[in-house]
Short mmCIF file of N, CA and C in Angstrom, two decimals:
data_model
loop_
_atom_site.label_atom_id
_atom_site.label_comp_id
_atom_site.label_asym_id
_atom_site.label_seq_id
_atom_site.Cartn_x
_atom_site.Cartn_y
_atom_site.Cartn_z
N UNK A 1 -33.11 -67.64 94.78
CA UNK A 1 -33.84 -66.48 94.30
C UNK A 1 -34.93 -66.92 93.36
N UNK A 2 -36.23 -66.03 93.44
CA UNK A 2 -36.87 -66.51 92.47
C UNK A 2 -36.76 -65.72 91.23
N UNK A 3 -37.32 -66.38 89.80
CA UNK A 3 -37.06 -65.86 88.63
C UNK A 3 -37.61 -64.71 88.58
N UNK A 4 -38.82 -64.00 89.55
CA UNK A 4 -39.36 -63.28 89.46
C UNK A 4 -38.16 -61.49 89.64
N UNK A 5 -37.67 -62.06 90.77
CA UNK A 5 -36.33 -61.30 91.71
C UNK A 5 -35.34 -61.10 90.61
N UNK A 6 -34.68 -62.61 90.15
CA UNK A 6 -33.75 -62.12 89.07
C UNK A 6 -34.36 -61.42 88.08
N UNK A 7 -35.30 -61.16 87.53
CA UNK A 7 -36.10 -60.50 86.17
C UNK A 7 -36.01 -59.33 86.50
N UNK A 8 -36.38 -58.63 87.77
CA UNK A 8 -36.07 -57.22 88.24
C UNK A 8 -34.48 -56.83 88.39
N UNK A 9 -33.91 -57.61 88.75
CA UNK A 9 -32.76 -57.35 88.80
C UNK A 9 -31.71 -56.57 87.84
N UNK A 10 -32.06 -58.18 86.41
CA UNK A 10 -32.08 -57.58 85.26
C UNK A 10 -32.20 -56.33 84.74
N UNK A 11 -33.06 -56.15 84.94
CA UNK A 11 -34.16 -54.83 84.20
C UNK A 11 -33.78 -53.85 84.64
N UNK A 12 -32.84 -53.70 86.16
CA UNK A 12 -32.18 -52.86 86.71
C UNK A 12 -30.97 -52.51 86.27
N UNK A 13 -30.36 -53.69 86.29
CA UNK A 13 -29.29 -53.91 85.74
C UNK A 13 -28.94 -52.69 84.06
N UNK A 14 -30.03 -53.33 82.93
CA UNK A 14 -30.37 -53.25 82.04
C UNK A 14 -30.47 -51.70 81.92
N UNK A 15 -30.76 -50.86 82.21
CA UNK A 15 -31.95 -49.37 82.99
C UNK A 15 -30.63 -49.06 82.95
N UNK A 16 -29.53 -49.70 83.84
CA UNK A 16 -28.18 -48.85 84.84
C UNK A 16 -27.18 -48.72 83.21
N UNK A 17 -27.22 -49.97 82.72
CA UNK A 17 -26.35 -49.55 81.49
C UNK A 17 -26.60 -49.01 80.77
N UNK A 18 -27.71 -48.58 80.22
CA UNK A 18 -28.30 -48.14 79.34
C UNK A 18 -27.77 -46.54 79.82
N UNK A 19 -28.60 -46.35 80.92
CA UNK A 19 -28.04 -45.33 81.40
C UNK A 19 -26.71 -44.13 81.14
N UNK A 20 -26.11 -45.38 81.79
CA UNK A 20 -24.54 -44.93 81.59
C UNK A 20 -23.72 -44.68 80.07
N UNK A 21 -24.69 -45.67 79.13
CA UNK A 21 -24.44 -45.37 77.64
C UNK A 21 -24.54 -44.64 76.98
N UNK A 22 -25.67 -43.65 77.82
CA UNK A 22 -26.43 -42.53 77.06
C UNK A 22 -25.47 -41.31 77.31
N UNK A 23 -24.90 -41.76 79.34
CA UNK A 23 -23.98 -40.23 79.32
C UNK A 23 -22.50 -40.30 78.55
N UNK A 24 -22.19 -41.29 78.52
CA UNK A 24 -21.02 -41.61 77.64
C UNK A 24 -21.28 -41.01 75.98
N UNK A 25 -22.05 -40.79 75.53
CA UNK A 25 -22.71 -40.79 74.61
C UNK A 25 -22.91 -39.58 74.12
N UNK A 26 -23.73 -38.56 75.15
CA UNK A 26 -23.43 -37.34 75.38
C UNK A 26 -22.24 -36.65 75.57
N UNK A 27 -21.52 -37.25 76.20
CA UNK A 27 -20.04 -36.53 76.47
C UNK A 27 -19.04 -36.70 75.16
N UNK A 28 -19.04 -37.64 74.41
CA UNK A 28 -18.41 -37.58 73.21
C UNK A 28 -18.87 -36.50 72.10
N UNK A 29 -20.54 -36.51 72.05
CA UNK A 29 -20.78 -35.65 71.48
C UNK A 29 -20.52 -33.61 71.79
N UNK A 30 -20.02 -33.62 73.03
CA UNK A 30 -19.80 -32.61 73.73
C UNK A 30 -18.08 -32.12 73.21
N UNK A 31 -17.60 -32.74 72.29
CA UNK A 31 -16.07 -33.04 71.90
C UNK A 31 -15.34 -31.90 72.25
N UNK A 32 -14.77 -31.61 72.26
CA UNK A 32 -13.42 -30.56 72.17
C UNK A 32 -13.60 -30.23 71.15
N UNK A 33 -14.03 -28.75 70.87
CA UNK A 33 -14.00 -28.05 69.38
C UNK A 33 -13.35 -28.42 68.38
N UNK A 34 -11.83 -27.74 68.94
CA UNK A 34 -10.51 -27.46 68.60
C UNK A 34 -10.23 -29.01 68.21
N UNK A 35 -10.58 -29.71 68.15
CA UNK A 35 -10.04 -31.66 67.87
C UNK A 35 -10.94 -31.67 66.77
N UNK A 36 -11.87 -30.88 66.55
CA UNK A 36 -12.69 -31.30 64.76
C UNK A 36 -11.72 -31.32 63.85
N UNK A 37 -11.84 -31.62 62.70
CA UNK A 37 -11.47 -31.53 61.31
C UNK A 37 -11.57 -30.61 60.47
N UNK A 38 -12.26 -29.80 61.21
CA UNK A 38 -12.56 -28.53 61.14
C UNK A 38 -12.10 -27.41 61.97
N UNK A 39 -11.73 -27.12 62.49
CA UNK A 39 -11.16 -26.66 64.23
C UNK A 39 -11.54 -24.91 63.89
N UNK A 40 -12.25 -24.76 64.92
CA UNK A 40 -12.59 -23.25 64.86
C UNK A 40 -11.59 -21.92 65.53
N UNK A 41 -11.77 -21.18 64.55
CA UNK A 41 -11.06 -19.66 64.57
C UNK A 41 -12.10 -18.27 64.71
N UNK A 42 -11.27 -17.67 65.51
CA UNK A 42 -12.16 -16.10 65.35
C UNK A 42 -10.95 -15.21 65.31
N UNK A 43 -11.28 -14.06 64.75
CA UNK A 43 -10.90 -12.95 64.93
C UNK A 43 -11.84 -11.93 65.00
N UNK A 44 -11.19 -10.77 65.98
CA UNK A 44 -11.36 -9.48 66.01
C UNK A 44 -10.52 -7.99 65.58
N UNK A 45 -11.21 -7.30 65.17
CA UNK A 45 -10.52 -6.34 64.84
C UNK A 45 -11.23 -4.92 65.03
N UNK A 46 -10.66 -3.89 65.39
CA UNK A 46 -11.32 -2.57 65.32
C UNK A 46 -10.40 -1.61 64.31
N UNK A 47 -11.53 -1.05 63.69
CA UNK A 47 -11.24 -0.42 62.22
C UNK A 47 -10.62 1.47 62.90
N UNK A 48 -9.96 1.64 61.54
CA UNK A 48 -9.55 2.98 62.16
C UNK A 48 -11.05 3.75 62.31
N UNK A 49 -11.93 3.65 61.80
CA UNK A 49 -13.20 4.55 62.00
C UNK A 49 -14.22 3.87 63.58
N UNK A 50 -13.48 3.33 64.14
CA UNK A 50 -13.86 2.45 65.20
C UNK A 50 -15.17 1.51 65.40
N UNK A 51 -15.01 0.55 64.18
CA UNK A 51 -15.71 -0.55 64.22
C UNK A 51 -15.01 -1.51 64.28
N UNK A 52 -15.96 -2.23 65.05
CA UNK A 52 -14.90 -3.29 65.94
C UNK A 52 -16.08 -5.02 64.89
N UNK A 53 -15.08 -5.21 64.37
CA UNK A 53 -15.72 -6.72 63.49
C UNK A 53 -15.17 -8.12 64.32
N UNK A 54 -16.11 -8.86 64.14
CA UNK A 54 -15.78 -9.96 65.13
C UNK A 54 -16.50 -11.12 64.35
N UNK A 55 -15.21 -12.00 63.53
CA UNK A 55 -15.93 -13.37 63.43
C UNK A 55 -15.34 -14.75 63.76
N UNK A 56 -16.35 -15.30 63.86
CA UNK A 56 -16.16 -16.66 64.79
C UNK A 56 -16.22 -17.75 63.67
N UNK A 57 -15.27 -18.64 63.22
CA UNK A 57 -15.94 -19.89 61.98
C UNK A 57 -14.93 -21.36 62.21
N UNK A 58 -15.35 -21.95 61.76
CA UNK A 58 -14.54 -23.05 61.07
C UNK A 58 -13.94 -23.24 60.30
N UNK A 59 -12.48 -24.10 60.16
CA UNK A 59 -11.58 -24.00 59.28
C UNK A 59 -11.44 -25.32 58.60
N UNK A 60 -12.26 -25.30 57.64
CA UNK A 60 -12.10 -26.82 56.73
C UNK A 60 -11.06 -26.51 55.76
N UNK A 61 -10.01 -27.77 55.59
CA UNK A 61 -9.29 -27.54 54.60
C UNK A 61 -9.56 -28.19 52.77
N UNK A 62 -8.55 -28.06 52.23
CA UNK A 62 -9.10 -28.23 50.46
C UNK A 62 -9.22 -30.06 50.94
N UNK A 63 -8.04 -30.71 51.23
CA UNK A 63 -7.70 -31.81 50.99
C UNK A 63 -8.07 -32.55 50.10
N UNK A 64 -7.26 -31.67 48.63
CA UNK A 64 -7.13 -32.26 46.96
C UNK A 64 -8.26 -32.26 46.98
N UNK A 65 -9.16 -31.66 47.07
CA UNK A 65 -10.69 -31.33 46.46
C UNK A 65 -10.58 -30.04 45.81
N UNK A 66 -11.43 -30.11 44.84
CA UNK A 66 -11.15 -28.86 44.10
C UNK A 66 -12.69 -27.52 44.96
N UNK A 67 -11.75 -26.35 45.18
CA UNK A 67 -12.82 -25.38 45.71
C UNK A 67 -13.26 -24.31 44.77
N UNK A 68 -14.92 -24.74 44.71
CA UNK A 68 -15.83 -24.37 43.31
C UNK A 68 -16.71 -25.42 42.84
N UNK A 69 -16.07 -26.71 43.17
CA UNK A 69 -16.61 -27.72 42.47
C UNK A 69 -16.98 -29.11 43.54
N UNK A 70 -15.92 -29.91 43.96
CA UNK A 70 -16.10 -30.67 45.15
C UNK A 70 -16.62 -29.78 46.87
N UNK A 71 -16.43 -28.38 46.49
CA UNK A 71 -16.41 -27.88 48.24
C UNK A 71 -17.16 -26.57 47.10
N UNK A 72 -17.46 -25.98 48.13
CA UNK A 72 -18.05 -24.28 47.54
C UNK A 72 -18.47 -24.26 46.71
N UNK A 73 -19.27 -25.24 46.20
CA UNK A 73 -19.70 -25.14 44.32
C UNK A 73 -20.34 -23.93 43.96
N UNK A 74 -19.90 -23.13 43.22
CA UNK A 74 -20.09 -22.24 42.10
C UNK A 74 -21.38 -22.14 42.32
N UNK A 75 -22.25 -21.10 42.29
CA UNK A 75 -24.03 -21.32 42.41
C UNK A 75 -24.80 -21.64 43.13
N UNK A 76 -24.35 -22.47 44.47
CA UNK A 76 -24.72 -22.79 45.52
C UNK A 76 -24.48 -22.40 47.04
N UNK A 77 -25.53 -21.99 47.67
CA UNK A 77 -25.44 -21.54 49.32
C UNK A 77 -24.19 -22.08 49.96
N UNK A 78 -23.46 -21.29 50.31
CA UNK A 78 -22.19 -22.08 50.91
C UNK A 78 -22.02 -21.53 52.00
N UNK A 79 -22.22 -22.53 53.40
CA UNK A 79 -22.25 -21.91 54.86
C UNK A 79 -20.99 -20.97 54.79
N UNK A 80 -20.17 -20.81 54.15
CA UNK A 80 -18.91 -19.78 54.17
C UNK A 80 -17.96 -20.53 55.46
N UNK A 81 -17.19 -21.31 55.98
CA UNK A 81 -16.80 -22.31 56.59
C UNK A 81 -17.32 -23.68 56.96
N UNK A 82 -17.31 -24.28 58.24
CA UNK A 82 -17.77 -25.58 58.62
C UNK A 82 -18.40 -25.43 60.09
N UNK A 83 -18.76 -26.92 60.14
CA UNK A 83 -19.94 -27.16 61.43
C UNK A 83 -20.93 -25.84 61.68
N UNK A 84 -20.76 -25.45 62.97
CA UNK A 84 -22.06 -24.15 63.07
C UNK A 84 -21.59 -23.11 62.24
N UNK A 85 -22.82 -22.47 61.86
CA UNK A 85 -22.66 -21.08 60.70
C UNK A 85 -21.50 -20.37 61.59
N UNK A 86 -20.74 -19.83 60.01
CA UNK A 86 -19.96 -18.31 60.47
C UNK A 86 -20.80 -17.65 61.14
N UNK A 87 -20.25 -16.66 62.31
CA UNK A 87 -20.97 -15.65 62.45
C UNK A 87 -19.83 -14.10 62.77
N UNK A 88 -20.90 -13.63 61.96
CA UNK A 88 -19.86 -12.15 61.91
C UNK A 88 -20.81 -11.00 62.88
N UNK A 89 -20.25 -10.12 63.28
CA UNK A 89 -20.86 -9.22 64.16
C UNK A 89 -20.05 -7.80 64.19
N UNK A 90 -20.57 -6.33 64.10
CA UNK A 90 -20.26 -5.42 64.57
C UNK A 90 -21.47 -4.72 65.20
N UNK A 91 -20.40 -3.74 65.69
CA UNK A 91 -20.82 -3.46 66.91
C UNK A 91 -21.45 -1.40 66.78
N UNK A 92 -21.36 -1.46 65.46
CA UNK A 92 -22.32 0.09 64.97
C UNK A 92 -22.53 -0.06 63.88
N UNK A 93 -23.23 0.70 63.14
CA UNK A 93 -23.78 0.55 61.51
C UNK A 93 -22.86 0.83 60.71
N UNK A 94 -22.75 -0.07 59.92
CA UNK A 94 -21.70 -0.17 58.78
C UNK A 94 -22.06 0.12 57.19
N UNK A 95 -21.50 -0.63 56.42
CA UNK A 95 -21.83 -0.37 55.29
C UNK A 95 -20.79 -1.24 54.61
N UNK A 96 -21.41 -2.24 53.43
CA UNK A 96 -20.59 -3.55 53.39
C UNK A 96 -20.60 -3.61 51.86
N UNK A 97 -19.69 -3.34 51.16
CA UNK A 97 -19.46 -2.87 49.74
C UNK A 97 -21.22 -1.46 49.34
N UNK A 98 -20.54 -0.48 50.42
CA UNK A 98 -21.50 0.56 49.92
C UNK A 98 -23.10 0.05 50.23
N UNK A 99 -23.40 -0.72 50.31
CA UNK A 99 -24.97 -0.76 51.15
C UNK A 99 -24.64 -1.40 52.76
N UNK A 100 -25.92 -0.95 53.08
CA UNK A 100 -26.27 -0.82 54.80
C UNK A 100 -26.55 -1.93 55.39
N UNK A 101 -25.71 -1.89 56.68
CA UNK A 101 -25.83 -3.23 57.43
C UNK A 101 -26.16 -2.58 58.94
N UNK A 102 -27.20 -3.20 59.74
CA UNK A 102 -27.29 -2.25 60.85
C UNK A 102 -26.22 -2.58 61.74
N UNK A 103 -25.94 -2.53 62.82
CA UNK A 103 -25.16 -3.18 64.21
C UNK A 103 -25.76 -4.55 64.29
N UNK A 104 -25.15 -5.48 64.91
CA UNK A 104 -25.61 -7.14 65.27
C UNK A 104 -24.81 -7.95 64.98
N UNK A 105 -25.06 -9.49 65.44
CA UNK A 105 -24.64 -10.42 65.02
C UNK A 105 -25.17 -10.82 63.72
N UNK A 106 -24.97 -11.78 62.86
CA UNK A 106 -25.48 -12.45 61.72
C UNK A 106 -24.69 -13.96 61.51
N UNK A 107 -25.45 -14.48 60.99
CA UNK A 107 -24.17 -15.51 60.23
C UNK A 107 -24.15 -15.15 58.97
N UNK A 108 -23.11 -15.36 58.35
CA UNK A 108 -22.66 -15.51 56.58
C UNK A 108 -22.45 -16.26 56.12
N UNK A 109 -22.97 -16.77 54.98
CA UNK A 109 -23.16 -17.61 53.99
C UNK A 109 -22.91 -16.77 52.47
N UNK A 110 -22.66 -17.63 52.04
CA UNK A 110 -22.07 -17.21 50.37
C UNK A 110 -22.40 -17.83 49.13
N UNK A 111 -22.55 -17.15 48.16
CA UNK A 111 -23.35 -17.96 46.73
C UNK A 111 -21.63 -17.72 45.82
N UNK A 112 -20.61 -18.50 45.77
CA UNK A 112 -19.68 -18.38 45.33
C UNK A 112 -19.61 -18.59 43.73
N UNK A 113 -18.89 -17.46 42.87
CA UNK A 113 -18.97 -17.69 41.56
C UNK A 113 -18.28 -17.48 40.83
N UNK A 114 -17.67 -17.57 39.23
CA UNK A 114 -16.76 -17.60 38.90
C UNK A 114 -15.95 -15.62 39.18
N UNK A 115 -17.21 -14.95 39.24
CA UNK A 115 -15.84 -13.74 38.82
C UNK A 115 -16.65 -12.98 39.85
N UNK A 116 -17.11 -13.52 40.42
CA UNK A 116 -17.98 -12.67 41.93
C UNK A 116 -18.44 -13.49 42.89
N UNK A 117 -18.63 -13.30 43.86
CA UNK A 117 -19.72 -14.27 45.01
C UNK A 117 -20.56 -13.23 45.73
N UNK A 118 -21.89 -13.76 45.98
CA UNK A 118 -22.11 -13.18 46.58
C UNK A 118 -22.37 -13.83 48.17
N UNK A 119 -22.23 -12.51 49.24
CA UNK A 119 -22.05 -12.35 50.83
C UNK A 119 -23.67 -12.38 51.49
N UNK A 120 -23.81 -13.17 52.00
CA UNK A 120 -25.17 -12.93 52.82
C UNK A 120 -24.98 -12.95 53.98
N UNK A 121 -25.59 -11.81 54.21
CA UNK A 121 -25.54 -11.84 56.19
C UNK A 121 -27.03 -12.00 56.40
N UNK A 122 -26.83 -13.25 57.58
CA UNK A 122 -28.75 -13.39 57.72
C UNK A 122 -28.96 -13.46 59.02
N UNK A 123 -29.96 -12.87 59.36
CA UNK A 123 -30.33 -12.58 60.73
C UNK A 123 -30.29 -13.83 62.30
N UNK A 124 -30.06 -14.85 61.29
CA UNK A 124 -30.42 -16.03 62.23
C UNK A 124 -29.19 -16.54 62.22
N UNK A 125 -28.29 -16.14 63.38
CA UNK A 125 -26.57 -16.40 63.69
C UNK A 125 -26.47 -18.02 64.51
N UNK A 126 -27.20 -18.45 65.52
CA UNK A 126 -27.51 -19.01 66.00
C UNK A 126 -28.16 -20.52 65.47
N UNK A 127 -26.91 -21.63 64.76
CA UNK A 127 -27.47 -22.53 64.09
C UNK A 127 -26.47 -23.39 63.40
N UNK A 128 -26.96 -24.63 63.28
CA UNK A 128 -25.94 -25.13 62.27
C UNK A 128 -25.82 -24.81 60.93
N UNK A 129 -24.34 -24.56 60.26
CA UNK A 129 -24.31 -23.79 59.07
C UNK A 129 -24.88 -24.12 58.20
N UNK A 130 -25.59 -25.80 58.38
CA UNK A 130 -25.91 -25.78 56.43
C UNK A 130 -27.65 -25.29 56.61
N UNK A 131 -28.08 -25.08 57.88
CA UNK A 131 -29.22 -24.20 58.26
C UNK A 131 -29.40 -22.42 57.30
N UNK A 132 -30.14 -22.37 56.37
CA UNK A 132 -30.17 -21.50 55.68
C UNK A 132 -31.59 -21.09 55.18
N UNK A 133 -32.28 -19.81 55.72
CA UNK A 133 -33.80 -19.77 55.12
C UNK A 133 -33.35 -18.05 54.26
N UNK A 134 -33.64 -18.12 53.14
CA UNK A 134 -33.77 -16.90 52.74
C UNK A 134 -33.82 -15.55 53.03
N UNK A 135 -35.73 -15.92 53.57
CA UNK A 135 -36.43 -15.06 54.16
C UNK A 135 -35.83 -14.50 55.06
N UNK A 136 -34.63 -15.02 56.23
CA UNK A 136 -34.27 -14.04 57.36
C UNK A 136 -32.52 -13.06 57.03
N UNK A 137 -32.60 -13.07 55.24
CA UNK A 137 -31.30 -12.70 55.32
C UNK A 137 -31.63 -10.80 55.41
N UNK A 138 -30.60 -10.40 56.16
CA UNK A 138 -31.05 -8.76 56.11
C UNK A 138 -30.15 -8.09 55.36
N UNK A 139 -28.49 -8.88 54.30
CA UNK A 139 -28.04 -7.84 53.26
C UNK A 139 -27.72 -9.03 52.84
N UNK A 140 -27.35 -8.77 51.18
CA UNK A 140 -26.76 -9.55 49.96
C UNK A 140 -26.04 -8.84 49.56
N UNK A 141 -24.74 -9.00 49.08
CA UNK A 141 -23.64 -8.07 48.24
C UNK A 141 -22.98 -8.93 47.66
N UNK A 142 -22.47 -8.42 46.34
CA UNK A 142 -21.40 -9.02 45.31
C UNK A 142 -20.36 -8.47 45.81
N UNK A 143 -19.31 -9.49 45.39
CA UNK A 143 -17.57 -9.24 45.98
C UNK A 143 -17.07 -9.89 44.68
N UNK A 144 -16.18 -9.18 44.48
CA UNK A 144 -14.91 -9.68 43.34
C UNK A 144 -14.84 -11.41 43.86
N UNK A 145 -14.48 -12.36 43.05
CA UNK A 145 -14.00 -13.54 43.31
C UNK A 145 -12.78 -13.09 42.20
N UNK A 146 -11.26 -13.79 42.87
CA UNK A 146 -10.48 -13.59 42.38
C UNK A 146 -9.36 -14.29 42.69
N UNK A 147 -8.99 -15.00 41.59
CA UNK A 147 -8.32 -15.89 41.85
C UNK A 147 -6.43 -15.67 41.47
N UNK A 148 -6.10 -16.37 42.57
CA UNK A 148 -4.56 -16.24 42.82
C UNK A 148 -3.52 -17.27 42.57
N UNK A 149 -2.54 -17.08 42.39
CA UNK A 149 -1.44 -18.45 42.06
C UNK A 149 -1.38 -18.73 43.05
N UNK A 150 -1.39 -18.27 44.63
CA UNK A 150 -0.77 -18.49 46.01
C UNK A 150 -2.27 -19.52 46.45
N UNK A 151 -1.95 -20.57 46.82
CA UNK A 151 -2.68 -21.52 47.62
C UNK A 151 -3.25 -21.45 48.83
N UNK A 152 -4.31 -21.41 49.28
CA UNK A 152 -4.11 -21.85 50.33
C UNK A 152 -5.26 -22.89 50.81
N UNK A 153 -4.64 -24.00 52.27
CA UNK A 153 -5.35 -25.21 51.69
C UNK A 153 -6.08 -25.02 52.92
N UNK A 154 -6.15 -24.38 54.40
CA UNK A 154 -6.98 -24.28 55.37
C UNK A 154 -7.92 -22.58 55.21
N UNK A 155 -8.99 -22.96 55.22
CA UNK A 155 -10.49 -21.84 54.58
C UNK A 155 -9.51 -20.74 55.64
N UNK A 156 -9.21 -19.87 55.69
CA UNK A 156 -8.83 -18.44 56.52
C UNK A 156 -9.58 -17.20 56.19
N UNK A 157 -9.87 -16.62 56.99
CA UNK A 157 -10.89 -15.31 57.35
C UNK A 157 -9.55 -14.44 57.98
N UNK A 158 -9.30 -12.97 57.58
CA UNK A 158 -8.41 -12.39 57.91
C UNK A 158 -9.35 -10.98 57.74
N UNK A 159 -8.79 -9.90 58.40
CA UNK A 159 -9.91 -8.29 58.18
C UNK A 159 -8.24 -7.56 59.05
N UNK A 160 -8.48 -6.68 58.11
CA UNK A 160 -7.61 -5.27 59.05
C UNK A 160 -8.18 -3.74 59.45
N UNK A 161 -7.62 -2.80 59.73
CA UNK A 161 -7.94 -1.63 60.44
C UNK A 161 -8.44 -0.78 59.35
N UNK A 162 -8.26 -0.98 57.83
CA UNK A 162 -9.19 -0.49 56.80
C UNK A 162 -10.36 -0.85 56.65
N UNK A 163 -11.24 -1.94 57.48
CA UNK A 163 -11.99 -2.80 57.55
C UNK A 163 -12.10 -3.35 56.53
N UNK A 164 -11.03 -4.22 55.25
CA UNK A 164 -11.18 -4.98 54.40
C UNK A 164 -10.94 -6.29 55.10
N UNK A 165 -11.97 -7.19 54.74
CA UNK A 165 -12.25 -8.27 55.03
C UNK A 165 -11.79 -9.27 54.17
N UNK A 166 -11.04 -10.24 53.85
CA UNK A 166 -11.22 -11.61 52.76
C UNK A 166 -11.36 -12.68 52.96
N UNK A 167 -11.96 -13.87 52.46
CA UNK A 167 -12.11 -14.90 52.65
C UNK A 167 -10.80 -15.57 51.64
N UNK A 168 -10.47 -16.35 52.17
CA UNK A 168 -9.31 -17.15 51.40
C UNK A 168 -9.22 -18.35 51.22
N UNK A 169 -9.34 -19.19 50.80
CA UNK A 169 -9.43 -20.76 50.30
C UNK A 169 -9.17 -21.16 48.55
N UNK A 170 -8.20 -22.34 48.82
CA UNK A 170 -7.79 -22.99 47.58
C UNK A 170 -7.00 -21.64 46.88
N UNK A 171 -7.32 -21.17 45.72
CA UNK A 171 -6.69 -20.56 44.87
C UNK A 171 -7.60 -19.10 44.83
N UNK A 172 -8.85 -18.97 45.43
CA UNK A 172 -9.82 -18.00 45.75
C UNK A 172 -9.44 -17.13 46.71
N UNK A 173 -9.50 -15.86 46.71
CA UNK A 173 -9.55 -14.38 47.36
C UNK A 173 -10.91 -14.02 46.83
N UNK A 174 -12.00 -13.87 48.15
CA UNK A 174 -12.89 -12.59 47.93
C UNK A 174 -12.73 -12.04 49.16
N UNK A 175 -12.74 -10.51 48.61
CA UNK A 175 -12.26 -9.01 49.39
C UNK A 175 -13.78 -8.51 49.53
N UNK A 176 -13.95 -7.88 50.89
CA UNK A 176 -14.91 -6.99 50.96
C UNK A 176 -14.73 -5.80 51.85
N UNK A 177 -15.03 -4.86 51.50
CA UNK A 177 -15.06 -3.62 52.79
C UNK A 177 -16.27 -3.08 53.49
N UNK A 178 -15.63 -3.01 54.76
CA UNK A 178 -16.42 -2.88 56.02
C UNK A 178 -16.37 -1.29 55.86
N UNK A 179 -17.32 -0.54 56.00
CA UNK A 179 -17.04 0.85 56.88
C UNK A 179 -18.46 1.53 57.73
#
């Protein structure tokens, strides 16, 4: 063969693995949700006034980090779970501690604080969570932050047929109502 022949060969060769590295590559990044470190949860619920709330998030746990300070710091935008933004959605106009939320999806994000946090629902659901522009949030509300002796060490999102909503992590309860 000449060197010319093997050099293409190569290069073929070269092209084919490369190739194959890239779909290998892709497919890992394609992971199984549910296998993160984070592993995602939704719930749904329809309220006795028949709104039906629906959110989709990630469940990061404390693991001996303190939440306020190492995770959720106090004062700062907090995607309100992990990997892609929460996203919360109903399905008619509500009203979310007494001001107006129209029908839609959103994601939520949170400014967590010592004796309140506040809830942002922002128009742009569609994104990775630490993705956050101001400008597209369409409500802000304060919620009690309130803290409990009862632990808990995986972030949980729970809502019932009163449409009270809470977020729960570490030693933190914030409550909000849907109607």
């Amino acid at each position: 063969m000449k060197s010319s022949s093997i050099k293409k060969e190569m290069k073929s060769l070269y092209a084919c693995c490369m190739f194959l590295f890239f779909i290998v590559l892709g497919a890992n990044a394609q992971q199984d949700k549910s296998k993160r470190a984070s592993p995602p949860d939704s719930l749904s619920v329809t309220t006795t006034n028949g709104v039906t709330i629906t959110i989709n998030y990630s469940r990061p746990y404390v693991k001996g980090r303190i939440v306020g300070q190492d995770i959720a710091p106090i004062g700062k935008v907090w995607r309100t779970g992990a990997n892609e933004a929460t996203t919360f959605s109903v399905n008619k106009d509500v009203t979310i501690e007494g001001k107006a939320l129209k029908a839609g999806k959103y994601s939520l994000h949170s400014i967590p604080g010592d004796t309140q946090t506040t809830l942002i629902f922002n128009k742009v659901w569609k994104k990775w969570g630490l993705d956050y522009d101001e400008k597209e949030d369409a409500l802000r509300v304060d919620a009690p932050t309130i803290e409990d002796s009862h632990s808990v060490e995986q972030f949980t999102i729970t809502a019932d047929k009163d449409g009270l909503v809470q977020l729960l992590w570490g030693t933190y309860k914030i409550p909000f109502h849907v109607k």
